[in-house]
Short mmCIF file of C-alpha atoms in Angstrom, two decimals:
data_model
loop_
_atom_site.label_atom_id
_atom_site.label_comp_id
_atom_site.label_asym_id
_atom_site.label_seq_id
_atom_site.Cartn_x
_atom_site.Cartn_y
_atom_site.Cartn_z
CA UNK A 137 -16.09 0.76 -17.55
CA UNK A 138 -13.51 2.38 -19.83
CA UNK A 139 -9.99 1.07 -19.26
CA UNK A 140 -7.77 2.81 -16.71
CA UNK A 141 -4.22 2.08 -17.75
CA UNK A 142 -1.30 1.86 -15.33
CA UNK A 143 1.71 3.32 -17.13
CA UNK A 144 4.16 3.70 -14.28
CA UNK A 145 4.77 2.34 -10.79
CA UNK A 146 7.28 3.07 -8.07
CA UNK A 147 7.79 1.39 -4.70
CA UNK A 148 9.99 1.61 -1.62
CA UNK A 149 9.65 -0.62 1.43
CA UNK A 150 11.58 -2.80 3.84
CA UNK A 151 12.27 -5.30 1.04
CA UNK A 152 13.78 -2.89 -1.44
CA UNK A 153 14.15 0.51 -3.03
CA UNK A 154 12.51 0.23 -6.43
CA UNK A 155 10.74 -2.57 -8.27
CA UNK A 156 13.89 -4.53 -9.13
CA UNK A 157 14.96 -5.05 -5.50
CA UNK A 158 11.35 -5.58 -4.48
CA UNK A 159 10.78 -8.30 -7.07
CA UNK A 160 13.95 -10.11 -6.02
CA UNK A 161 12.83 -10.16 -2.38
CA UNK A 162 9.31 -11.32 -3.22
CA UNK A 163 10.50 -14.18 -5.42
CA UNK A 164 13.18 -15.32 -2.96
CA UNK A 165 10.84 -15.06 0.05
CA UNK A 166 13.15 -12.65 1.87
CA UNK A 167 11.44 -10.64 4.61
CA UNK A 168 12.44 -7.09 5.46
CA UNK A 169 11.15 -7.31 9.01
CA UNK A 170 13.80 -7.30 11.70
CA UNK A 171 15.39 -5.51 14.63
CA UNK A 172 14.83 -1.76 14.84
CA UNK A 173 17.77 0.21 13.40
CA UNK A 174 16.62 3.69 12.41
CA UNK A 175 13.69 4.47 14.68
CA UNK A 176 14.88 5.71 18.09
CA UNK A 177 12.53 3.97 20.49
CA UNK A 178 12.73 2.33 23.89
CA UNK A 179 10.81 -0.62 22.45
CA UNK A 180 13.78 -2.16 20.68
CA UNK A 181 12.32 -5.62 21.29
CA UNK A 182 9.53 -4.97 18.77
CA UNK A 183 10.45 -6.01 15.20
CA UNK A 184 9.62 -3.56 12.40
CA UNK A 185 9.85 -3.31 8.64
CA UNK A 186 12.15 -0.33 8.06
CA UNK A 187 13.39 1.09 4.77
CA UNK A 188 17.08 0.25 4.91
CA UNK A 189 18.32 3.82 4.43
CA UNK A 190 18.99 6.80 6.65
CA UNK A 191 17.40 10.12 5.79
CA UNK A 192 20.81 11.34 4.69
CA UNK A 193 21.22 8.39 2.33
CA UNK A 194 17.79 8.98 0.83
CA UNK A 195 18.54 12.66 0.27
CA UNK A 196 21.75 11.65 -1.51
CA UNK A 197 19.90 9.19 -3.77
CA UNK A 198 17.42 11.93 -4.62
CA UNK A 199 20.18 14.41 -5.42
CA UNK A 200 18.94 16.98 -2.91
CA UNK A 201 20.66 18.72 -0.04
CA UNK A 202 20.18 16.99 3.28
CA UNK A 203 17.72 19.54 4.64
CA UNK A 204 17.01 18.49 8.25
CA UNK A 205 13.41 19.66 7.81
CA UNK A 206 12.70 16.90 5.28
CA UNK A 207 10.46 14.36 6.94
CA UNK A 208 11.15 10.67 6.46
CA UNK A 209 7.67 10.22 4.99
CA UNK A 210 8.50 12.79 2.31
CA UNK A 211 11.90 11.31 1.46
CA UNK A 212 10.52 7.77 1.12
CA UNK A 213 7.63 9.13 -0.94
CA UNK A 214 9.96 11.03 -3.27
CA UNK A 215 11.94 7.88 -4.07
CA UNK A 216 8.79 5.97 -4.99
CA UNK A 217 7.28 8.87 -6.94
CA UNK A 218 10.47 9.37 -8.94
CA UNK A 219 10.44 5.75 -10.11
CA UNK A 220 6.77 5.93 -11.11
CA UNK A 221 7.19 9.18 -13.07
CA UNK A 222 10.32 7.95 -14.84
CA UNK A 223 8.64 4.73 -15.97
CA UNK A 224 5.68 6.70 -17.29
CA UNK A 225 7.96 9.18 -19.12
CA UNK A 226 6.74 12.13 -17.07
CA UNK A 227 8.92 14.95 -15.78
CA UNK A 228 8.70 18.55 -14.68
CA UNK A 229 8.04 19.73 -18.23
CA UNK A 230 4.81 17.76 -18.62
CA UNK A 231 3.17 17.71 -15.19
CA UNK A 232 0.89 20.73 -15.70
CA UNK A 233 -2.08 18.49 -16.50
CA UNK A 234 -1.13 15.68 -14.11
CA UNK A 235 -2.92 15.41 -10.76
CA UNK A 236 -1.20 14.03 -7.66
CA UNK A 237 -3.09 12.24 -4.86
CA UNK A 238 -1.05 11.05 -1.90
CA UNK A 239 -2.14 9.22 1.24
CA UNK A 240 -0.71 9.32 4.73
CA UNK A 241 -1.83 9.31 8.34
CA UNK A 242 1.44 9.85 10.19
CA UNK A 243 2.68 12.61 7.88
CA UNK A 244 5.67 14.36 9.41
CA UNK A 245 5.23 12.92 12.87
CA UNK A 246 8.82 11.67 12.88
CA UNK A 247 9.92 15.34 12.96
CA UNK A 248 7.00 16.62 15.01
CA UNK A 249 7.66 14.40 18.00
CA UNK A 250 11.16 15.88 18.30
CA UNK A 251 9.55 19.03 19.70
CA UNK A 252 7.25 17.35 22.20
CA UNK A 253 9.36 18.34 25.20
CA UNK A 254 9.52 21.94 23.95
CA UNK A 255 5.77 22.52 23.58
CA UNK A 256 5.58 25.53 25.89
CA UNK A 257 8.22 27.46 24.00
CA UNK A 258 7.69 26.20 20.50
CA UNK A 259 6.88 29.52 18.79
CA UNK A 260 10.26 29.55 17.12
CA UNK A 261 9.44 26.19 15.53
CA UNK A 262 6.01 27.17 14.18
CA UNK A 263 7.20 27.36 10.57
CA UNK A 264 8.66 23.88 10.62
CA UNK A 265 5.80 22.38 12.61
CA UNK A 266 3.46 23.63 9.88
CA UNK A 267 5.13 21.18 7.48
CA UNK A 268 4.30 18.15 9.63
CA UNK A 269 0.61 17.77 8.77
CA UNK A 270 -0.61 15.27 6.18
CA UNK A 271 -1.31 17.80 3.42
CA UNK A 272 2.10 19.42 3.80
CA UNK A 273 3.63 15.96 3.53
CA UNK A 274 2.05 15.51 0.09
CA UNK A 275 3.36 18.90 -1.03
CA UNK A 276 6.86 18.09 0.23
CA UNK A 277 6.84 14.84 -1.77
CA UNK A 278 5.65 16.53 -4.96
CA UNK A 279 7.71 19.72 -4.91
CA UNK A 280 10.94 18.16 -6.18
CA UNK A 281 9.38 17.08 -9.47
CA UNK A 282 7.51 20.14 -10.73
CA UNK A 283 4.12 21.77 -10.67
CA UNK A 284 1.27 19.28 -10.68
CA UNK A 285 -2.18 20.40 -11.79
CA UNK A 286 -3.43 19.68 -8.27
CA UNK A 287 -2.24 18.02 -5.08
CA UNK A 288 -4.67 16.20 -2.80
CA UNK A 289 -4.27 14.17 0.37
CA UNK A 290 -6.30 11.16 1.49
CA UNK A 291 -6.30 9.86 5.06
CA UNK A 292 -8.58 6.91 5.83
CA UNK A 293 -6.24 4.89 8.03
CA UNK A 294 -4.96 1.66 6.49
CA UNK A 295 -7.09 1.95 3.34
CA UNK A 296 -5.71 5.43 2.57
CA UNK A 297 -3.47 4.65 -0.40
CA UNK A 298 -6.06 2.36 -1.96
CA UNK A 299 -8.64 5.11 -1.61
CA UNK A 300 -6.20 7.57 -3.19
CA UNK A 301 -6.04 5.22 -6.19
CA UNK A 302 -9.83 4.94 -6.25
CA UNK A 303 -10.16 8.73 -6.09
CA UNK A 304 -7.79 9.07 -9.02
CA UNK A 305 -9.67 6.43 -10.99
CA UNK A 306 -12.93 8.28 -10.43
CA UNK A 307 -11.34 11.51 -11.68
CA UNK A 308 -10.33 9.74 -14.89
CA UNK A 309 -13.76 8.16 -15.36
CA UNK A 310 -15.55 11.48 -14.79
CA UNK A 311 -13.40 13.37 -17.30
CA UNK A 312 -11.77 15.50 -14.61
CA UNK A 313 -8.28 14.33 -15.58
CA UNK A 314 -6.35 12.40 -18.21
CA UNK A 315 -3.43 11.43 -15.94
CA UNK A 316 -3.43 10.94 -12.18
CA UNK A 317 -0.56 9.79 -9.98
CA UNK A 318 -1.87 8.18 -6.81
CA UNK A 319 -0.58 6.20 -3.85
CA UNK A 320 0.79 6.86 -0.40
CA UNK A 321 3.80 7.20 1.88
CA UNK A 322 4.27 6.45 5.56
CA UNK A 323 7.26 6.42 7.88
CA UNK A 324 7.67 4.88 11.29
CA UNK A 325 7.59 7.12 14.34
CA UNK A 326 7.45 6.69 18.09
CA UNK A 327 3.91 8.04 18.05
CA UNK A 328 3.02 5.42 15.46
CA UNK A 329 4.67 2.54 17.29
CA UNK A 330 3.42 3.48 20.74
CA UNK A 331 -0.12 3.93 19.49
CA UNK A 332 -0.33 0.44 18.05
CA UNK A 333 1.48 -0.99 21.04
CA UNK A 334 -1.17 0.53 23.33
CA UNK A 335 -3.80 -1.39 21.35
CA UNK A 336 -1.87 -4.57 22.20
CA UNK A 337 -1.87 -5.77 18.59
CA UNK A 338 1.89 -5.80 17.90
CA UNK A 339 3.66 -9.15 17.59
CA UNK A 340 7.02 -9.28 19.36
CA UNK A 341 8.13 -11.82 16.78
CA UNK A 342 7.79 -11.74 12.99
CA UNK A 343 4.11 -11.62 12.11
CA UNK A 344 2.28 -14.72 10.88
CA UNK A 345 -0.82 -13.71 8.92
CA UNK A 346 -3.58 -16.35 8.82
CA UNK A 347 -1.67 -18.65 11.18
CA UNK A 348 -3.51 -20.23 14.10
CA UNK A 349 -0.81 -18.91 16.45
CA UNK A 350 -0.69 -15.38 15.04
CA UNK A 351 -0.13 -12.75 17.74
CA UNK A 352 -0.52 -9.43 15.95
CA UNK A 353 1.11 -7.26 13.32
CA UNK A 354 4.55 -5.79 12.71
CA UNK A 355 4.62 -2.14 11.71
CA UNK A 356 6.49 -1.09 8.59
CA UNK A 357 7.17 1.96 6.46
CA UNK A 358 7.31 2.63 2.76
CA UNK A 359 5.69 4.31 -0.22
CA UNK A 360 4.32 3.50 -3.66
CA UNK A 361 2.66 5.42 -6.47
CA UNK A 362 0.84 4.44 -9.65
CA UNK A 363 0.53 6.54 -12.80
CA UNK A 364 -2.99 6.06 -14.15
CA UNK A 365 -4.14 7.24 -17.57
CA UNK A 366 -7.11 7.20 -19.89
CA UNK A 367 -6.91 5.35 -23.20
CA UNK A 368 -6.84 8.70 -25.01
CA UNK A 369 -3.83 9.87 -23.01
CA UNK A 370 -1.97 6.59 -23.52
CA UNK A 371 -2.47 6.80 -27.27
CA UNK A 372 -1.55 10.48 -27.41
CA UNK A 373 1.66 10.02 -25.43
CA UNK A 374 2.61 6.73 -27.06
CA UNK A 375 3.42 4.98 -23.78
CA UNK A 376 3.20 1.26 -23.05
CA UNK A 377 0.83 0.32 -20.20
CA UNK A 378 1.82 -2.19 -17.53
CA UNK A 379 -1.72 -3.39 -16.87
CA UNK A 380 -5.26 -2.13 -16.28
CA UNK A 381 -7.09 -1.16 -13.11
CA UNK A 382 -10.25 -2.98 -14.07
CA UNK A 383 -12.31 -2.67 -10.91
CA UNK A 384 -12.48 -1.18 -7.46
CA UNK A 385 -14.84 -0.85 -4.54
CA UNK A 386 -15.13 0.91 -1.20
CA UNK A 387 -17.53 0.24 1.66
CA UNK A 388 -17.75 1.07 5.35
CA UNK A 389 -19.40 -1.19 7.91
CA UNK A 390 -18.77 1.31 10.77
CA UNK A 391 -18.74 -1.63 13.20
CA UNK A 392 -16.03 -0.40 15.57
CA UNK A 393 -13.34 2.29 15.80
CA UNK A 394 -10.51 -0.23 15.38
CA UNK A 395 -11.96 -3.73 14.92
CA UNK A 396 -13.32 -5.35 11.77
CA UNK A 397 -16.85 -6.71 11.95
CA UNK A 398 -16.97 -10.46 12.70
CA UNK A 399 -18.87 -11.16 9.48
CA UNK A 400 -16.53 -8.98 7.38
CA UNK A 401 -19.45 -7.03 5.93
CA UNK A 402 -17.39 -4.05 4.75
CA UNK A 403 -14.74 -6.29 3.22
CA UNK A 404 -17.40 -8.40 1.52
CA UNK A 405 -19.10 -5.35 0.00
CA UNK A 406 -15.81 -3.82 -1.20
CA UNK A 407 -14.78 -7.02 -2.99
CA UNK A 408 -18.24 -7.46 -4.51
CA UNK A 409 -18.25 -3.88 -5.81
CA UNK A 410 -14.80 -4.32 -7.36
CA UNK A 411 -15.87 -7.51 -9.15
CA UNK A 412 -19.08 -5.92 -10.41
CA UNK A 413 -17.29 -2.83 -11.76
CA UNK A 414 -14.70 -5.03 -13.48
CA UNK A 415 -17.48 -7.26 -14.86
CA UNK A 416 -15.60 -10.24 -13.46
CA UNK A 417 -16.86 -13.35 -11.73
CA UNK A 418 -15.11 -14.69 -8.61
CA UNK A 419 -13.66 -17.53 -10.67
CA UNK A 420 -11.92 -14.95 -12.91
CA UNK A 421 -9.54 -14.02 -10.08
CA UNK A 422 -6.29 -16.01 -9.97
CA UNK A 423 -4.74 -14.44 -6.84
CA UNK A 424 -5.83 -12.37 -3.85
CA UNK A 425 -3.39 -10.10 -2.05
CA UNK A 426 -5.11 -10.06 1.33
CA UNK A 427 -5.05 -7.24 3.85
CA UNK A 428 -3.81 -9.97 6.22
CA UNK A 429 -2.43 -8.01 9.15
CA UNK A 430 -1.76 -10.99 11.40
CA UNK A 431 -4.15 -9.82 14.12
CA UNK A 432 -6.72 -12.21 15.56
CA UNK A 433 -9.58 -9.99 14.46
CA UNK A 434 -8.58 -9.08 10.89
CA UNK A 435 -7.58 -12.54 9.74
CA UNK A 436 -10.78 -14.14 11.00
CA UNK A 437 -12.98 -11.39 9.55
CA UNK A 438 -11.19 -11.29 6.20
CA UNK A 439 -11.21 -15.09 5.88
CA UNK A 440 -14.97 -15.08 6.43
CA UNK A 441 -15.53 -12.31 3.87
CA UNK A 442 -13.32 -13.91 1.20
CA UNK A 443 -15.00 -17.30 1.60
CA UNK A 444 -18.38 -15.61 1.32
CA UNK A 445 -17.47 -13.77 -1.90
CA UNK A 446 -15.84 -16.81 -3.46
CA UNK A 447 -18.35 -19.36 -2.14
CA UNK A 448 -15.51 -21.30 -0.44
CA UNK A 449 -13.78 -21.78 -3.84
CA UNK A 450 -10.99 -19.36 -3.13
CA UNK A 451 -8.07 -18.71 -5.49
CA UNK A 452 -4.49 -18.56 -4.13
CA UNK A 453 -4.26 -16.00 -1.31
CA UNK A 454 -1.40 -14.50 0.67
CA UNK A 455 -0.51 -11.55 2.85
CA UNK A 456 2.66 -9.74 1.82
CA UNK A 457 2.74 -7.94 5.17
CA UNK A 458 4.89 -10.86 6.26
CA UNK A 459 7.54 -9.25 4.00
CA UNK A 460 7.13 -5.56 4.74
CA UNK A 461 5.23 -5.26 7.98
CA UNK A 462 2.01 -3.26 7.98
CA UNK A 463 2.84 0.04 6.26
CA UNK A 464 -0.56 1.39 7.34
CA UNK A 465 -1.66 4.26 5.07
CA UNK A 466 0.80 3.30 2.32
CA UNK A 467 0.05 -0.43 2.40
CA UNK A 468 -2.63 -0.40 -0.32
CA UNK A 469 -0.40 1.18 -2.96
CA UNK A 470 2.69 -0.83 -1.97
CA UNK A 471 0.72 -4.05 -2.31
CA UNK A 472 -0.82 -2.79 -5.56
CA UNK A 473 2.71 -2.65 -7.00
CA UNK A 474 3.34 -6.17 -5.69
CA UNK A 475 0.23 -7.28 -7.59
CA UNK A 476 1.42 -5.58 -10.78
CA UNK A 477 4.77 -7.38 -10.46
CA UNK A 478 2.96 -10.69 -9.91
CA UNK A 479 0.88 -10.09 -13.05
CA UNK A 480 3.92 -9.18 -15.13
CA UNK A 481 6.26 -11.89 -13.85
CA UNK A 482 3.58 -14.57 -13.33
CA UNK A 483 4.39 -15.62 -9.78
CA UNK A 484 2.52 -15.85 -6.48
CA UNK A 485 3.92 -13.94 -3.49
CA UNK A 486 4.06 -16.46 -0.66
CA UNK A 487 2.78 -16.03 2.90
CA UNK A 488 6.04 -16.45 4.80
CA UNK A 489 6.04 -17.52 8.48
CA UNK A 490 2.74 -19.42 8.10
CA UNK A 491 2.65 -22.90 9.65
CA UNK A 492 -0.66 -23.88 11.24
CA UNK A 493 -4.14 -23.44 9.74
CA UNK A 494 -6.67 -21.26 11.55
CA UNK A 495 -10.00 -22.81 12.40
CA UNK A 496 -12.27 -22.00 9.43
CA UNK A 497 -9.51 -19.79 8.03
CA UNK A 498 -7.99 -19.56 4.59
CA UNK A 499 -4.90 -21.60 3.65
CA UNK A 500 -2.41 -19.12 2.18
CA UNK A 501 0.03 -19.54 -0.70
CA UNK A 502 3.30 -21.28 0.15
CA UNK A 503 4.40 -22.09 -3.42
CA UNK A 504 5.29 -19.15 -5.71
CA UNK A 505 4.52 -21.10 -8.90
CA UNK A 506 0.96 -20.54 -10.16
CA UNK A 507 -1.00 -23.53 -11.47
CA UNK A 508 -2.49 -21.45 -14.29
CA UNK A 509 -1.96 -18.10 -15.99
CA UNK A 510 -2.52 -15.11 -13.71
CA UNK A 511 -4.88 -12.73 -15.49
CA UNK A 512 -6.68 -10.85 -12.72
CA UNK A 513 -5.59 -10.02 -9.17
CA UNK A 514 -7.70 -8.73 -6.29
CA UNK A 515 -5.97 -6.59 -3.66
CA UNK A 516 -7.57 -5.70 -0.30
CA UNK A 517 -6.91 -2.81 2.08
CA UNK A 518 -9.05 -2.36 5.17
CA UNK A 519 -8.94 0.62 7.54
CA UNK A 520 -9.92 1.46 11.10
CA UNK A 521 -13.58 2.34 11.40
CA UNK A 522 -14.44 -0.28 8.80
CA UNK A 523 -13.35 1.79 5.76
CA UNK A 524 -12.65 -1.13 3.43
CA UNK A 525 -11.45 -1.04 -0.18
CA UNK A 526 -10.52 -3.48 -2.93
CA UNK A 527 -8.78 -3.14 -6.29
CA UNK A 528 -8.63 -5.47 -9.29
CA UNK A 529 -5.64 -5.37 -11.64
CA UNK A 530 -5.88 -7.15 -14.98
CA UNK A 531 -3.57 -8.03 -17.81
CA UNK A 532 -4.55 -5.90 -20.77
CA UNK A 533 -5.74 -8.81 -22.93
CA UNK A 534 -7.78 -10.16 -20.02
CA UNK A 535 -9.64 -6.88 -19.61
CA UNK A 536 -11.09 -7.20 -23.09
CA UNK A 537 -12.21 -10.81 -22.67
CA UNK A 538 -16.00 -11.19 -22.85
CA UNK A 539 -16.45 -7.45 -23.47
#
């Protein structure tokens, strides 16, 4: 396919605000998961990956008044979007032809749940409650920066941000756009935490993806956005790309509402589609950023699917959710930025907290130094209902090899 250039990236998560802090945490192996500080919940024994800022502090960093109606999802998203736009040399004067696609599932739930006890007399809050849905969240993120050509919202559970990126890539390939900004934002909420807790898949210690003794996931929050452009747009604007989105795939095995299929069929098909679109062989991939939630089900299913795609000759693999927690709808774009940093800086994000191999499972990366040049990275994001997606990011020179 024609190259899809990444010309800007912004990220906020439990391990840092911006790519500089994020890179430092990834290289040093410093997790952002810890005791709950900002979320007001009775479940203070459950560790989470929180962005280390209050809403007031984020508003200050953004240079906006601390409007109490701003949702945490929107504030986190604005910080990530600002970094991506600045790196790509985009501002309010040149957004008229730029399309914005943002992913979320929780939206403004952090504000919405404040009114739960006032349901019967909530008419006076109707105007604010209307800003708590997922689409309004995307608009609230975008409005600080100018008028985008269009604003869209994607919500496919934990593959949401990856599917936002895929949607944007398809718009570029079909000639519907020259520049698309895509990613996702998600904040923690009591609704969020209690929902996952009711599924009994939260670890009460720091999560251990792909470990024999793994006990579930840690929830996190964060946001990330990528600026994607056609070759024509890159040349016209004179910007320097970071890398290329060389392949992507989406599949749905529809096995179960929350569980992955035992044979990882959806994951297998998504990875295969991404490789085929990128015209890459499995041996061309030097690192896999796994979905790796730390649940019994996901890690077994994903291990099976990866081994099937790579015929048991797997490249280095890790789950960076051991750094950030599972940021659900935003996880795919956050981890996409991690992959871009790994490509640029030539390091392997390690799988912290891992100790004991799973039976028939993958052995994750514990050494950040790659044994060979990293040219192509595969990143997985799998959602409830079996909505599974994969992305491949390539160094620019690697994209043109064997073309």
